[in-house]
mmCIF file of C-alpha atoms in Angstrom:
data_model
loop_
_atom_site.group_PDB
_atom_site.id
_atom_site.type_symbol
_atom_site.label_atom_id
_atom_site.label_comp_id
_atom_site.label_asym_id
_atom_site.label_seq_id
_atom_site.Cartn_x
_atom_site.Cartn_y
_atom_site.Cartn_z
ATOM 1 C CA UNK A 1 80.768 171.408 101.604
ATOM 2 C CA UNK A 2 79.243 174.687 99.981
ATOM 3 C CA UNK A 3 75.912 175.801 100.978
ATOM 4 C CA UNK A 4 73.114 173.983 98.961
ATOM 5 C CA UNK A 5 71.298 176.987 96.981
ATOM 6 C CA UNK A 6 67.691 175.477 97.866
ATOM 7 C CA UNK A 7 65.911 174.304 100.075
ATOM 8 C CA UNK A 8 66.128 170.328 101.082
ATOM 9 C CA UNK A 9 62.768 168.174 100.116
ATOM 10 C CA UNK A 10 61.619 165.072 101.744
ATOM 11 C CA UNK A 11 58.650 162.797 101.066
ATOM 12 C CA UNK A 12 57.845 163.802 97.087
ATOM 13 C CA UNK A 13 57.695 161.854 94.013
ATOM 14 C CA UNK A 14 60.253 162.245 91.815
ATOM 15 C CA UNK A 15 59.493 164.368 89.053
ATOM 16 C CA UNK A 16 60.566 162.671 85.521
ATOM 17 C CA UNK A 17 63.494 164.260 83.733
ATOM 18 C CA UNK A 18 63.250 165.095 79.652
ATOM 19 C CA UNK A 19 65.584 163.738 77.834
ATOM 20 C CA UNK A 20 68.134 165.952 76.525
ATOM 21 C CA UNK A 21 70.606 165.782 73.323
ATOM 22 C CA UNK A 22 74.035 165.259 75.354
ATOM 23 C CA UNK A 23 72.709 165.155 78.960
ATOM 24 C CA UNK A 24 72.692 161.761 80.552
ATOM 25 C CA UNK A 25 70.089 161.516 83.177
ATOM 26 C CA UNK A 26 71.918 159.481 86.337
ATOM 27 C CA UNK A 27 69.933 157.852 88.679
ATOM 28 C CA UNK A 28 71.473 156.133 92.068
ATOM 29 C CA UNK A 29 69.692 152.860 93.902
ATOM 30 C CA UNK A 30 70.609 151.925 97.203
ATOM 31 C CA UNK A 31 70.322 148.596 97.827
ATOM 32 C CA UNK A 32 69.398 148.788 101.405
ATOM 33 C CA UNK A 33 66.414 148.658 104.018
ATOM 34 C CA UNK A 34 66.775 151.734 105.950
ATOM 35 C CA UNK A 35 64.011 150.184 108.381
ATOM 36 C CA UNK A 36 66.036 146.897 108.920
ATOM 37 C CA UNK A 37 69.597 148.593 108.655
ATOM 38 C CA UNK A 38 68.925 151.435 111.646
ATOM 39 C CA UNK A 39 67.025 148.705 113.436
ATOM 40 C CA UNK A 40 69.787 146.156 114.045
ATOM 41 C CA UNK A 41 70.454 145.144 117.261
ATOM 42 C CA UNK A 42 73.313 147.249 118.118
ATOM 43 C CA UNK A 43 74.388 143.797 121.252
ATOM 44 C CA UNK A 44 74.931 141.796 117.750
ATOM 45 C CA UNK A 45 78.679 142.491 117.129
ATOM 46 C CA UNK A 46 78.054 141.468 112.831
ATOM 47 C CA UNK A 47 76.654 142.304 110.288
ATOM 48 C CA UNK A 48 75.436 146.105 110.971
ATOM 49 C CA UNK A 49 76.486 149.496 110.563
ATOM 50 C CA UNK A 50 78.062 151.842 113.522
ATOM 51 C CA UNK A 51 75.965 154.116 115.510
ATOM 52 C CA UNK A 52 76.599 157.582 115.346
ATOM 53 C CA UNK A 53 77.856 157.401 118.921
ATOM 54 C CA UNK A 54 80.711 154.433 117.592
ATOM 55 C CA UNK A 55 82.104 156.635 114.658
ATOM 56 C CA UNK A 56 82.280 159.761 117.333
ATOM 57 C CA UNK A 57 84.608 157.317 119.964
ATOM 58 C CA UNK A 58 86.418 155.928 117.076
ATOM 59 C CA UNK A 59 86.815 159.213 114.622
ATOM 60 C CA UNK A 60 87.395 161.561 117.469
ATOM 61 C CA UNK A 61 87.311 164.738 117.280
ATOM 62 C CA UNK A 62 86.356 164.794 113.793
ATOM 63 C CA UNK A 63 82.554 164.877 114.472
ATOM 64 C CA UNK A 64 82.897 166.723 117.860
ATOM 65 C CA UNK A 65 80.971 169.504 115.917
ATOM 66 C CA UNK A 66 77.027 169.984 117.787
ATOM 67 C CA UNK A 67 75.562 169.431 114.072
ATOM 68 C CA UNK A 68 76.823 165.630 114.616
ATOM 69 C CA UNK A 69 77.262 165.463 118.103
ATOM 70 C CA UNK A 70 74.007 167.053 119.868
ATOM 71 C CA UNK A 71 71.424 164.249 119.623
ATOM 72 C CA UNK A 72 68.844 167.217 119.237
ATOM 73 C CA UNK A 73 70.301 167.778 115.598
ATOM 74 C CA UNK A 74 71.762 164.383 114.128
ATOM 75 C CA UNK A 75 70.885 161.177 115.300
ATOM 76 C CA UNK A 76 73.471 159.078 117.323
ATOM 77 C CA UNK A 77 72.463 155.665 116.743
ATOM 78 C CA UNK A 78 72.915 153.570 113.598
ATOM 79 C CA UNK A 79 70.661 156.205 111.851
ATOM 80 C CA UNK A 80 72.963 158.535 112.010
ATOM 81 C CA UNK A 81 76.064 156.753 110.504
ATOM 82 C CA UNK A 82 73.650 156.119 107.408
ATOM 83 C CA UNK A 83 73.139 159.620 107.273
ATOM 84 C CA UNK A 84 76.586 160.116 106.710
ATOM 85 C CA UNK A 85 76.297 158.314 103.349
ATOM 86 C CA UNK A 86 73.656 160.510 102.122
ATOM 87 C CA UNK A 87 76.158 163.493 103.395
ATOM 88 C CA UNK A 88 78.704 162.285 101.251
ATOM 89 C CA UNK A 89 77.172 161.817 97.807
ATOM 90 C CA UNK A 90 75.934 165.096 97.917
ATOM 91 C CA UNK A 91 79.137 166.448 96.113
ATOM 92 C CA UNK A 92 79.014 163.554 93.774
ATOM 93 C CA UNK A 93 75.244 164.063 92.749
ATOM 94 C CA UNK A 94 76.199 167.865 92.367
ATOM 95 C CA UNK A 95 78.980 167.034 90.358
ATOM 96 C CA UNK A 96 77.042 164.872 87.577
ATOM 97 C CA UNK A 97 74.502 167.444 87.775
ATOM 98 C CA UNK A 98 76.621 170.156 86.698
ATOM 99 C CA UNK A 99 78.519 168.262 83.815
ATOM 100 C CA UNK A 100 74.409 166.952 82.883
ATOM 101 C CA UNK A 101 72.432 169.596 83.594
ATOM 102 C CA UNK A 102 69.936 167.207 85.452
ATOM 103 C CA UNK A 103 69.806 166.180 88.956
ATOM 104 C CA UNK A 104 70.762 163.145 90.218
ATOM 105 C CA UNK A 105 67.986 161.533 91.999
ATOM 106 C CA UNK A 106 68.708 158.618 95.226
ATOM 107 C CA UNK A 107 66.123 155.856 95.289
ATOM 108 C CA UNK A 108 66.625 153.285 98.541
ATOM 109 C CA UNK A 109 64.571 149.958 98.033
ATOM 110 C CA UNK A 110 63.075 150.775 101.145
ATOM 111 C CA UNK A 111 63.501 154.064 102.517
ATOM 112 C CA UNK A 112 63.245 156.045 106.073
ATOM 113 C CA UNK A 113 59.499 155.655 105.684
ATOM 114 C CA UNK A 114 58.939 152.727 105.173
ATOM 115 C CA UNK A 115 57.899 153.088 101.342
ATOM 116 C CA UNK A 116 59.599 150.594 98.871
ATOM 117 C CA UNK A 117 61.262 150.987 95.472
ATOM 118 C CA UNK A 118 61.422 148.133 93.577
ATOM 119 C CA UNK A 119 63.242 148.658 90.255
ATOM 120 C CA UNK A 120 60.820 149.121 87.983
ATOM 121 C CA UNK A 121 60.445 152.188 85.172
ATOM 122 C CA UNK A 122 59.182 154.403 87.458
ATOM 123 C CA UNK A 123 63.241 154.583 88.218
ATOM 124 C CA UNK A 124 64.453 153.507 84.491
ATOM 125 C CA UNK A 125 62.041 155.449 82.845
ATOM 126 C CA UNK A 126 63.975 158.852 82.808
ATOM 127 C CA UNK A 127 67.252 157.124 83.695
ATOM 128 C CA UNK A 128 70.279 156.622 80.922
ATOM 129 C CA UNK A 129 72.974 155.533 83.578
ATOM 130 C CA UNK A 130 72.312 153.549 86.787
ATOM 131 C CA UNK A 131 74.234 153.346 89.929
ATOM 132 C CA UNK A 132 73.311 150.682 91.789
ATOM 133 C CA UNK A 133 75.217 150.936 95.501
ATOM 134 C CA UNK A 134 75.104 147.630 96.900
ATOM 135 C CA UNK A 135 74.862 148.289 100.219
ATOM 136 C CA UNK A 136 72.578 145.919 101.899
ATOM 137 C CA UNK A 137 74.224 143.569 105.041
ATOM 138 C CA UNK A 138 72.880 139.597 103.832
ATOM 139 C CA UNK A 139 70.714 139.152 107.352
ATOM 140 C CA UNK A 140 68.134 142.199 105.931
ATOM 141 C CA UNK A 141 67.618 139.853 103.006
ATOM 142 C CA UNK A 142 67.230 141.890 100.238
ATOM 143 C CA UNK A 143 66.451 139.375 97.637
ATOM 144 C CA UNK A 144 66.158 141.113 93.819
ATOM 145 C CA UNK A 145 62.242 140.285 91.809
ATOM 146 C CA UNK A 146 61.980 138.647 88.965
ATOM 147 C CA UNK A 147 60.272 141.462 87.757
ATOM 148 C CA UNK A 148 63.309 143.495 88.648
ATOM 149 C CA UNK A 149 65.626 141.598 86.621
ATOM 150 C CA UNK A 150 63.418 141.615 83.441
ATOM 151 C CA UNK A 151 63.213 145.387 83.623
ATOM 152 C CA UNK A 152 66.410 146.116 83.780
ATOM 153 C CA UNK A 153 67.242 143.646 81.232
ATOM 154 C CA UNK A 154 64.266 145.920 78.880
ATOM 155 C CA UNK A 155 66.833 149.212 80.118
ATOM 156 C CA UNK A 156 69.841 147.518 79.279
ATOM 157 C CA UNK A 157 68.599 147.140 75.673
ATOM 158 C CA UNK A 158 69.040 150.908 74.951
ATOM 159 C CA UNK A 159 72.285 151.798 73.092
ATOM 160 C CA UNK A 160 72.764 154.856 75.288
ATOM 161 C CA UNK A 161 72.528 153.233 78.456
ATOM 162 C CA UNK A 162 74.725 152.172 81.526
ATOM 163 C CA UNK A 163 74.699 150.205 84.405
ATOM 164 C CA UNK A 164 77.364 150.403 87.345
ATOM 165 C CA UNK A 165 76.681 148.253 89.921
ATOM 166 C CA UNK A 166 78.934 148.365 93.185
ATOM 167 C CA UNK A 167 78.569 145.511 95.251
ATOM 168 C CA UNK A 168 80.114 146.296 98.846
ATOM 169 C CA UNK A 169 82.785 143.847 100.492
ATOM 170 C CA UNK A 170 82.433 140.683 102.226
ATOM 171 C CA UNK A 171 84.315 140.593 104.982
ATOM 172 C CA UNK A 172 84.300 137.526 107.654
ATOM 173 C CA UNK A 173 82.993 134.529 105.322
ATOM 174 C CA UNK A 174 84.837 131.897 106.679
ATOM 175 C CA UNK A 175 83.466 129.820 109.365
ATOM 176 C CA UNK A 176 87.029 130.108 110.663
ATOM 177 C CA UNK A 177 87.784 132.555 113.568
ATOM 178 C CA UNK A 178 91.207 132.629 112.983
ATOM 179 C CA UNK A 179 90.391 133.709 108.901
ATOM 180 C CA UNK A 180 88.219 136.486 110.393
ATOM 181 C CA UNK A 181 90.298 137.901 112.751
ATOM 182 C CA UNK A 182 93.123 137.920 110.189
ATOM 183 C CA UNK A 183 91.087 139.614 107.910
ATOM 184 C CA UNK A 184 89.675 142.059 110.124
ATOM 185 C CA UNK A 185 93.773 143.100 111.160
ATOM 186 C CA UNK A 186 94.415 143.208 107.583
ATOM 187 C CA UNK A 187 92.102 146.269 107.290
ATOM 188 C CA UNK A 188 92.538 147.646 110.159
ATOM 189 C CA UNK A 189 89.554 149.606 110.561
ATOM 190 C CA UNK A 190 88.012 149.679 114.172
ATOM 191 C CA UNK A 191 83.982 150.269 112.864
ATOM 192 C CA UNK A 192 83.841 147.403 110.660
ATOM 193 C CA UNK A 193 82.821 144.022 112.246
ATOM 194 C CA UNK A 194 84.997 140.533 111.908
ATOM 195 C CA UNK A 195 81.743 139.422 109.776
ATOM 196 C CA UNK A 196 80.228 142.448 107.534
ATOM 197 C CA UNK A 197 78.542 140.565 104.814
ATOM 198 C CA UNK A 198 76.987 142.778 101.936
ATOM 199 C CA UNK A 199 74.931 142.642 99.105
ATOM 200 C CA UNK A 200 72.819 139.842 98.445
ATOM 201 C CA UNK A 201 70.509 142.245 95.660
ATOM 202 C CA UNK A 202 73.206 143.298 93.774
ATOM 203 C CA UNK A 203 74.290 139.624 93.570
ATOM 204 C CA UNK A 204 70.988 138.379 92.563
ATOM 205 C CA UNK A 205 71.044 140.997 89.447
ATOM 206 C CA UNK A 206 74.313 139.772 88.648
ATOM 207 C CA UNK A 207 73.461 136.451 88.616
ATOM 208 C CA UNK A 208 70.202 137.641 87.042
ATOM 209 C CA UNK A 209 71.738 139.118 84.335
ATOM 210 C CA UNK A 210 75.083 136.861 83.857
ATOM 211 C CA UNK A 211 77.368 139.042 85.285
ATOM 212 C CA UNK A 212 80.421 136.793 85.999
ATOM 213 C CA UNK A 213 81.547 138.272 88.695
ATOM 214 C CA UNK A 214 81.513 137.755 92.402
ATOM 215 C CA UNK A 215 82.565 140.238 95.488
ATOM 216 C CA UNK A 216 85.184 139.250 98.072
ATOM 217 C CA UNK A 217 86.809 140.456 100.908
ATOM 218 C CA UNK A 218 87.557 143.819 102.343
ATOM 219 C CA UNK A 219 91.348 144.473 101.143
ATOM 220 C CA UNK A 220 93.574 147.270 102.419
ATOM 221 C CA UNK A 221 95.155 149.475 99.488
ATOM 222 C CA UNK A 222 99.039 150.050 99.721
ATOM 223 C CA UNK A 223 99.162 153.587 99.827
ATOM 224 C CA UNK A 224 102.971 155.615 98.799
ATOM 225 C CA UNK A 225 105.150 157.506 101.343
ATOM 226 C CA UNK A 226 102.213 160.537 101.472
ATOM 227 C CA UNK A 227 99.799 158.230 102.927
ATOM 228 C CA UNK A 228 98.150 158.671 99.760
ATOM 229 C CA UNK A 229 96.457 155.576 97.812
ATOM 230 C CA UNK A 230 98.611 153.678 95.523
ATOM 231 C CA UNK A 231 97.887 154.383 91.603
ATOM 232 C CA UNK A 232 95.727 151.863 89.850
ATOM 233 C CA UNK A 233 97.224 149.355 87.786
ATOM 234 C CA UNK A 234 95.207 149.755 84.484
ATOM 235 C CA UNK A 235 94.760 147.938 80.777
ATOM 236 C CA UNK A 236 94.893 151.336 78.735
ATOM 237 C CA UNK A 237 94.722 148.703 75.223
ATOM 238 C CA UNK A 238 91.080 147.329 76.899
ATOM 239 C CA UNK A 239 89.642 151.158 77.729
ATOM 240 C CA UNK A 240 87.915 151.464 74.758
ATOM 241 C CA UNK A 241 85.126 154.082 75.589
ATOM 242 C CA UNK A 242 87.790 156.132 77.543
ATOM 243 C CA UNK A 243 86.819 155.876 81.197
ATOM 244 C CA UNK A 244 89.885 155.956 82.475
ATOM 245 C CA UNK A 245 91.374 159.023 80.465
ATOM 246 C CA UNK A 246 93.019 161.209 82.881
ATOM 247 C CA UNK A 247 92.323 158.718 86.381
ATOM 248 C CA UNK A 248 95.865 157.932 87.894
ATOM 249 C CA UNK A 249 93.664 156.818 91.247
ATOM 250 C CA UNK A 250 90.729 156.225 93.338
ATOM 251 C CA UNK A 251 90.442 157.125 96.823
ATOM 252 C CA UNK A 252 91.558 155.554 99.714
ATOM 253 C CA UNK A 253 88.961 153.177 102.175
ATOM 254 C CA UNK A 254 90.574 151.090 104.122
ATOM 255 C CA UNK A 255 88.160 147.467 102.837
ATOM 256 C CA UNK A 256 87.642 147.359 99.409
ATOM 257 C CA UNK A 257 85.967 144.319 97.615
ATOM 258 C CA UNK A 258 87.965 142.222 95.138
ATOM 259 C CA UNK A 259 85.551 141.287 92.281
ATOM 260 C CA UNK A 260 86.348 138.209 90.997
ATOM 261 C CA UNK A 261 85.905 136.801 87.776
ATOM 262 C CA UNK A 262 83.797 133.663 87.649
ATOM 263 C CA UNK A 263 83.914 133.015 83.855
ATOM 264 C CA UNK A 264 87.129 131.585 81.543
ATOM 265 C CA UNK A 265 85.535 133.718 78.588
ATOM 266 C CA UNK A 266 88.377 136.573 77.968
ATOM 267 C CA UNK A 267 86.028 138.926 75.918
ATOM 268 C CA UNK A 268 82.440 138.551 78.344
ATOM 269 C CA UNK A 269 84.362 140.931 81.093
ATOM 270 C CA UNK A 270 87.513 143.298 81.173
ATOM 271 C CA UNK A 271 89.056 144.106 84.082
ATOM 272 C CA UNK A 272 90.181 147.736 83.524
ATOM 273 C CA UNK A 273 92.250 148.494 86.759
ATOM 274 C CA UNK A 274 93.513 146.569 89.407
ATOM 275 C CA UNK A 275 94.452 147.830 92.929
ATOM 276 C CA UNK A 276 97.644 147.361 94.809
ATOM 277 C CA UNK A 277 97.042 145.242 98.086
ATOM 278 C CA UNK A 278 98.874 146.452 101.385
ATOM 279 C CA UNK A 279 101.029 143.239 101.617
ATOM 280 C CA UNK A 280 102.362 144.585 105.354
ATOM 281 C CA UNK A 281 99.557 143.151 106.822
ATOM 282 C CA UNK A 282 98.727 139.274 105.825
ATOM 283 C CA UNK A 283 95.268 138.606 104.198
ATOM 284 C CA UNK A 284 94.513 135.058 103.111
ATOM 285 C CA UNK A 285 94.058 136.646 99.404
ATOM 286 C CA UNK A 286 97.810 137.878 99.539
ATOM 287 C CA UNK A 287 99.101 134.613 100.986
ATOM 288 C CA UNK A 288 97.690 133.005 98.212
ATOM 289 C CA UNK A 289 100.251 135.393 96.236
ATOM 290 C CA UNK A 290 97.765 138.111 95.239
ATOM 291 C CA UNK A 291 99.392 141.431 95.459
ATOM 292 C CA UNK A 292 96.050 143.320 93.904
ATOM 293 C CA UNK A 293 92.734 143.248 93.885
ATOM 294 C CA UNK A 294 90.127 144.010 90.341
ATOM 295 C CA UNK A 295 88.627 147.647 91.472
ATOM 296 C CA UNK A 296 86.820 148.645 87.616
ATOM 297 C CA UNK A 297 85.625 146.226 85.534
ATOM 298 C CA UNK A 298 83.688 146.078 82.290
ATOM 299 C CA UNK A 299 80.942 144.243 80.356
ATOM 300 C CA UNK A 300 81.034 145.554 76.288
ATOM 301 C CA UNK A 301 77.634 144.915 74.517
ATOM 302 C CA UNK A 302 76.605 141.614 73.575
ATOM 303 C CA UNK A 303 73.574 140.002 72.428
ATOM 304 C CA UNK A 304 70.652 141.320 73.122
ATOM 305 C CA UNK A 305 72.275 143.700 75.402
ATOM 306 C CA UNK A 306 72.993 147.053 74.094
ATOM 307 C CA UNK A 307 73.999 149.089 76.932
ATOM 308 C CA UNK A 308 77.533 148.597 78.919
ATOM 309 C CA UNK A 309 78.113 147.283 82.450
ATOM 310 C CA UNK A 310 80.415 148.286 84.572
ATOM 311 C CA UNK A 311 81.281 147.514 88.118
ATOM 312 C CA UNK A 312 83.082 149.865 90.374
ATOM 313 C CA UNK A 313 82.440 150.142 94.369
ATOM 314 C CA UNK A 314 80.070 152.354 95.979
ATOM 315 C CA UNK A 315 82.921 154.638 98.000
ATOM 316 C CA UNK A 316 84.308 155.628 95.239
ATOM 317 C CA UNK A 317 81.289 157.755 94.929
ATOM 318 C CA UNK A 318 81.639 158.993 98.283
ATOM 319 C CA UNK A 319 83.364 161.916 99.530
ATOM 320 C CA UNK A 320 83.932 160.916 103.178
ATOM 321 C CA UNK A 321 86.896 158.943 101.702
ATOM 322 C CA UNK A 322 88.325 162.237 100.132
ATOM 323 C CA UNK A 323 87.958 163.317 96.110
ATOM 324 C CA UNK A 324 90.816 164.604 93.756
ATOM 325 C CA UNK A 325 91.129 165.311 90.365
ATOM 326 C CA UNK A 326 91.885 161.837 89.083
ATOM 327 C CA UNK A 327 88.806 160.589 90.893
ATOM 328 C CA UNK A 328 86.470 163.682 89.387
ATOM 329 C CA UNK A 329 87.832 162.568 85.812
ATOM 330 C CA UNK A 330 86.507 159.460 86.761
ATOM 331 C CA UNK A 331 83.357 160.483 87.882
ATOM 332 C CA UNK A 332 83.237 162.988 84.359
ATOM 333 C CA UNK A 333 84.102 159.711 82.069
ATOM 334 C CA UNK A 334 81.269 158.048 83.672
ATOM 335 C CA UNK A 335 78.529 160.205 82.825
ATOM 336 C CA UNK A 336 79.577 162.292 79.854
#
């Protein structure tokens, strides 16, 4: 990561951005408590985040370095992993803000601090496309407002506006051990729990806002014979607005959500791009005969609703899974 040119800020207002001809202002909400995510109980084996001091024993020696290892510098319990999130949008946020021209401001519902965000239009006000990361385990109980669901119902009445929500996976459902600890071999990934439940807010504006769609699991990709991740399968005919112009991939995490479609309505919601499942390790969504999962989806205009929907997962935004040039395409499409 290059060396920012200013200096960091912390605890200031954000500062509205002008609208300019051709510059889409992109705003990111995370879903989460900070308070109530760094304060699990870190004896609860569910449901929370790693400490720092899990993804060191697990990752080693990739953050051997004293800027993540010396507790003087980065914090080594669960803090510290969600630090690593903030970390790894930065090249994302300076991305968009080069192809904008306007910074890309990151709201949490409630932050370090203690002070909350709702969404309101102190957030949509000077926002024309909306990530919404939906990263928020179900136990914090981050339950979306009324009022929060009418406003962004007002944003998504603008013509030149976009939501993207990304609601995480949902690993561990089923009251069955046996499901759990089939899933959790499936995905193979040490630091995530048999039972990581996410995103009870972003559900709530989907149901809010009938979004027919519903997050499940934490599926493997396959990946080729270079370890990398397996091309999408993509609908080219459906791409209308071009998203997907010059994106042969995503990158690789090792639990990705399957959004599934809840309505029989073949024009409400396109699924764009499908991912290939690892079928090497079982999963009860391959033994059903599922060989890949809906990664990019979209909602055209209708109604009342002006604006486009889209639904795409939160690591895909974030560099500590890696970033190519399909994926930076993808990230261009998005917010030019």
């Amino acid at each position: 990561m290059s060396q920012a040119k200013t200096a960091r800020t912390y605890n200031q207002r954000h500062i509205p951005r002008p609208y300019t001809p051709g510059g889409r202002r992109v705003s990111i909400y995370v879903s989460w408590s900070y308070p109530a995510e760094a304060g699990r109980n870190t004896a609860e084996l569910d449901n929370r985040f790693s400490t720092m001091t899990e993804v060191r024993r697990v990752a080693w020696p990739a953050y051997e370095d004293p800027k993540w290892s010396d507790p003087y510098r980065f914090q080594q319990g669960i803090a510290g992993s969600l630090e690593l999130f903030f970390w790894a949008w930065v090249p994302f946020q300076d991305f968009v803000a080069e192809v904008t021209g306007h910074p890309v401001p990151v709201y949490q519902r409630i932050d370090q601090a203690g002070f909350p965000t709702p969404l309101d239009e102190r957030v949509l006000g000077d926002t024309d496309i909306l990530f919404v990361f939906g990263l928020d385990h179900m136990v914090t109980e981050q339950k979306a407002q009324p009022g929060e669901i009418e406003a962004l119902r007002a944003f998504l009445t603008r013509e030149d506006a976009c939501l993207v929500l990304g609601p995480h996976h949902d690993v561990g459902a089923s009251d069955d051990l046996s499901v759990r600890e089939m899933e959790y071999r499936h995905h193979g990934d040490p630091l995530v729990p048999r039972q990581q439940r996410f995103a009870t807010y972003v559900r709530d504006l989907m149901k809010g806002l009938g979004v027919p769609v519903i997050n499940h699991y934490g599926l493997r990709p396959a990946t080729g014979e270079d370890n990398r991740i397996a091309p999408l399968s993509t609908v080219r005919d459906l791409d209308e607005k071009g998203w997907l112009r010059g994106v042969a991939n995503f990158n690789f995490h090792m639990h990705l959500p399957h959004y599934a479609v809840t309505t029989e309505e073949p024009k409400a919601i396109h699924v764009l791009a499908r991912q290939p499942i690892d079928t090497s390790r079982p999963h009860p969504f391959t033994e059903e005969g599922n060989t890949e999962f809906n990664m990019f989806l979209w909602m055209p205009p209708s109604g009342d609703r002006a604006a486009d929907i889209l639904l795409a997962d939160s690591t895909i935004f974030s560099t500590l899974f890696g970033a190519d040039e399909s994926l930076r395409n993808f990230w261009r499409n998005l917010v030019s």
